[in-house]
Structures are given as structure tokens and as C-alpha cells.
Tab-separated table of C-alpha atoms in Angstrom:
chain	number	residue	atom	x	y	z
B	1	MET	CA	2.680	-5.370	26.198
B	2	LYS	CA	0.986	-3.490	23.373
B	3	LEU	CA	1.536	-4.377	19.747
B	4	LEU	CA	1.656	-0.747	18.623
B	5	ASN	CA	3.077	2.343	20.305
B	6	GLN	CA	0.094	4.540	19.362
B	7	PRO	CA	-3.571	3.953	18.551
B	8	PHE	CA	-3.957	2.432	15.077
B	9	ARG	CA	-5.923	5.443	13.786
B	10	GLN	CA	-2.983	7.710	14.679
B	11	TYR	CA	-0.887	5.845	12.130
B	12	PHE	CA	-3.589	6.539	9.549
B	13	ARG	CA	-3.028	10.238	10.130
B	14	GLU	CA	0.680	9.732	9.520
B	15	ALA	CA	0.091	7.646	6.383
B	16	ARG	CA	-2.521	9.946	4.801
B	17	LEU	CA	-0.232	11.285	2.083
B	18	GLY	CA	0.924	7.797	1.087
B	19	ILE	CA	-2.651	6.522	1.043
B	20	ALA	CA	-3.683	9.516	-1.077
B	21	LEU	CA	-0.890	8.723	-3.557
B	22	LEU	CA	-2.035	5.103	-3.708
B	23	PHE	CA	-5.593	6.255	-4.332
B	24	LEU	CA	-4.390	8.531	-7.128
B	25	VAL	CA	-2.514	5.654	-8.783
B	26	ALA	CA	-5.553	3.379	-8.371
B	27	VAL	CA	-7.842	5.946	-10.006
B	28	MET	CA	-5.373	6.494	-12.855
B	29	ARG	CA	-5.156	2.756	-13.365
B	30	PHE	CA	-8.937	2.564	-13.329
B	31	LEU	CA	-9.358	5.288	-15.964
B	32	PHE	CA	-6.562	4.400	-18.397
B	33	GLN	CA	-8.572	1.884	-20.404
B	34	PRO	CA	-12.155	3.180	-20.364
B	35	LEU	CA	-11.338	6.886	-20.626
B	36	PHE	CA	-8.030	7.058	-22.503
B	37	GLN	CA	-8.295	3.776	-24.474
B	38	ILE	CA	-4.737	2.766	-23.544
B	39	PRO	CA	-4.295	-1.015	-23.940
B	40	GLN	CA	-3.631	-2.970	-20.765
B	41	ASP	CA	-0.158	-4.153	-21.794
B	42	GLN	CA	0.959	-0.521	-22.196
B	43	GLY	CA	-0.961	1.159	-19.399
B	44	THR	CA	0.102	-1.166	-16.626
B	45	HIS	CA	3.703	-0.085	-17.133
B	46	TRP	CA	2.778	3.496	-16.274
B	47	VAL	CA	0.630	2.992	-13.193
B	48	SER	CA	1.321	0.229	-10.689
B	49	LEU	CA	0.306	-0.046	-7.057
B	50	THR	CA	2.795	-2.906	-6.742
B	51	ILE	CA	5.662	-0.552	-7.554
B	52	MET	CA	4.257	2.437	-5.678
B	53	LEU	CA	3.766	0.611	-2.357
B	54	PRO	CA	7.458	-0.221	-1.694
B	55	ILE	CA	8.505	3.280	-2.774
B	56	ILE	CA	6.082	4.872	-0.319
B	57	MET	CA	7.123	2.422	2.411
B	58	LEU	CA	10.765	3.315	1.797
B	59	CYS	CA	9.963	6.994	2.389
B	60	TYR	CA	7.994	6.294	5.553
B	61	SER	CA	10.746	3.996	6.860
B	62	VAL	CA	13.344	6.749	6.577
B	63	ARG	CA	10.929	9.150	8.244
B	64	VAL	CA	10.301	6.753	11.149
B	65	ALA	CA	14.050	6.177	11.532
B	66	LEU	CA	14.805	9.903	11.619
B	67	LYS	CA	12.019	10.603	14.110
B	68	GLY	CA	13.261	7.918	16.507
B	69	GLY	CA	10.344	5.555	15.858
B	70	THR	CA	10.382	1.786	16.221
B	71	PHE	CA	9.671	-1.368	14.245
B	72	ARG	CA	6.148	-1.286	15.676
B	73	ASP	CA	5.543	2.048	13.992
B	74	LEU	CA	6.685	0.526	10.705
B	75	LEU	CA	4.269	-2.387	11.132
B	76	ALA	CA	1.276	-0.084	11.555
B	77	LEU	CA	2.268	2.071	8.581
B	78	ALA	CA	2.836	-1.023	6.434
B	79	ALA	CA	-0.602	-2.312	7.427
B	80	TRP	CA	-2.334	0.954	6.531
B	81	LEU	CA	-0.553	1.182	3.185
B	82	ALA	CA	-1.031	-2.455	2.161
B	83	LEU	CA	-4.616	-2.756	3.306
B	84	SER	CA	-5.706	0.556	1.799
B	85	GLY	CA	-4.004	-0.353	-1.480
B	86	MET	CA	-5.793	-3.686	-1.554
B	87	LEU	CA	-9.090	-1.979	-0.685
B	88	PHE	CA	-8.660	0.312	-3.697
B	89	VAL	CA	-7.946	-2.696	-5.917
B	90	MET	CA	-10.979	-4.565	-4.581
B	91	LEU	CA	-13.137	-1.509	-5.231
B	92	GLY	CA	-11.823	-1.408	-8.804
B	93	ILE	CA	-12.604	-5.111	-9.245
B	94	ALA	CA	-16.123	-4.626	-7.911
B	95	ILE	CA	-16.819	-1.657	-10.189
B	96	ASP	CA	-15.306	-3.507	-13.135
B	97	ASP	CA	-17.234	-6.735	-12.640
B	98	PHE	CA	-20.503	-5.529	-11.163
B	99	GLY	CA	-20.673	-2.169	-12.924
B	100	GLY	CA	-19.674	-3.408	-16.347
B	101	VAL	CA	-16.808	-0.932	-16.773
B	102	ASP	CA	-13.828	-2.489	-18.564
B	103	THR	CA	-10.670	-1.583	-16.611
B	104	TYR	CA	-7.260	-3.076	-15.876
B	105	TYR	CA	-8.459	-4.630	-12.628
B	106	THR	CA	-9.892	-7.797	-14.131
B	107	VAL	CA	-9.184	-10.074	-17.037
B	108	PRO	CA	-11.984	-10.487	-19.588
B	109	GLY	CA	-13.632	-13.889	-19.252
B	110	GLU	CA	-12.696	-14.338	-15.583
B	111	SER	CA	-15.913	-15.129	-13.742
B	112	ASN	CA	-14.867	-15.700	-10.122
B	113	THR	CA	-15.153	-12.137	-8.806
B	114	TRP	CA	-15.488	-13.085	-5.140
B	115	GLY	CA	-12.493	-15.417	-5.310
B	116	HIS	CA	-10.459	-12.682	-6.961
B	117	MET	CA	-11.414	-10.212	-4.233
B	118	LEU	CA	-10.688	-12.762	-1.484
B	119	ALA	CA	-7.250	-13.338	-2.982
B	120	HIS	CA	-6.577	-9.621	-2.586
B	121	VAL	CA	-7.556	-9.797	1.095
B	122	VAL	CA	-4.955	-12.537	1.599
B	123	GLU	CA	-2.492	-10.515	-0.464
B	124	GLY	CA	-3.096	-7.510	1.798
B	125	VAL	CA	-1.978	-9.493	4.846
B	126	ILE	CA	1.070	-10.924	3.087
B	127	LEU	CA	1.940	-7.535	1.612
B	128	THR	CA	1.789	-5.962	5.072
B	129	LEU	CA	4.485	-8.353	6.272
B	130	LEU	CA	6.550	-7.874	3.116
B	131	LEU	CA	6.386	-4.075	3.375
B	132	TRP	CA	7.263	-4.316	7.063
B	133	GLY	CA	10.343	-6.360	6.122
B	134	ILE	CA	11.405	-3.866	3.458
B	135	GLY	CA	10.767	-1.004	5.842
B	136	SER	CA	12.741	-2.696	8.607
B	137	VAL	CA	15.826	-3.064	6.426
B	138	VAL	CA	15.615	0.595	5.374
B	139	TYR	CA	14.996	1.570	9.004
B	140	LEU	CA	18.148	-0.245	10.146
B	141	VAL	CA	20.271	1.232	7.354
B	142	ALA	CA	18.978	4.719	8.212
B	143	GLY	CA	20.082	4.245	11.829
B	144	GLY	CA	16.613	4.100	13.313
B	145	ARG	CA	17.505	1.520	15.945
B	146	LYS	CA	20.205	3.779	17.400
B	147	ARG	CA	17.880	6.772	17.551
B	148	ALA	CA	15.074	4.718	19.109
B	149	SER	CA	17.359	3.309	21.809
B	150	ALA	CA	18.683	6.804	22.541
B	151	GLY	CA	15.120	7.736	23.397
B	152	SER	CA	14.874	10.988	21.511
B	153	PRO	CA	14.727	12.017	17.889
B	154	PRO	CA	17.621	14.043	16.453
């Protein structure tokens, strides 16, 4: 029994738009302080990967439900979204700490860069499961289980 219905890279192709949106939000978040001089307490309300991820997962969950996909498809999409989002955050942390650019990704005075990045790796795994759970509820409400058991998309 396979864990996923398709090769993992195929799900990347399906999630490209969502990953691109996450990248756009990550870049905006990166540039708000050094380029636009917007204080962190104001700028973080405008750009948030934490808010964007569930919204994107909601859209993909409806899409999977309407196409007759399964929970396995949702798991792969959740993994791509969560792990790519965390990769963008880790890249921002690395540039902030090692490059000396002051962004929203780190707190001034925090010196444990590697621990901070490792925490985001753990968060990526947990976030995958959380997004999968959110997606599964949306999938069920959208009638995805019925379409999947019927064997063909509408």
C-alpha cells in the first residue's frame, strides 16, 4: 500500500501557485522592515505566513474534493505547503542572522540561530499534520469523500 496516490513531485506541480503565494508573502515580510521601515508590530499584521497557509490549504482542499481526490492527496499538498513555508522562513532567518539584515524573522538579541531554525523544522512537520486536519474537514464538508468513492470527478 502506497502512502500517496501520485509521486510526491506531482503534488508540487499542483501546489505551485500556493507555494508561489507563500514565497511572495515571505518576501514581503522580509522587505517590510529594511526597505519600507515599517515597525514589526505593524508590519506583521499585514503579512503572515501563519494566516496564509490555512487559507491556501482551504482552497486546495475544495479543489481536491471537487476533483474526486482523496485524503492522501491532501496530505501531500499539506506537506508541500507547510515545508515550503518553513523553508522560506528558515531562509529569512539565515539571511537576517548571518547576513546582518534586520527583518521580521528574528528578534534582536536572540543568539541561538540554529535552535531557531531547528524549531521551524519541527514546526513544519507539526504544521503539515495541522493543515492536513484542516483540509480534511473542508474536504468532508465539500463532499469529497462521496466523489472519491464514486470513482470519478463531477
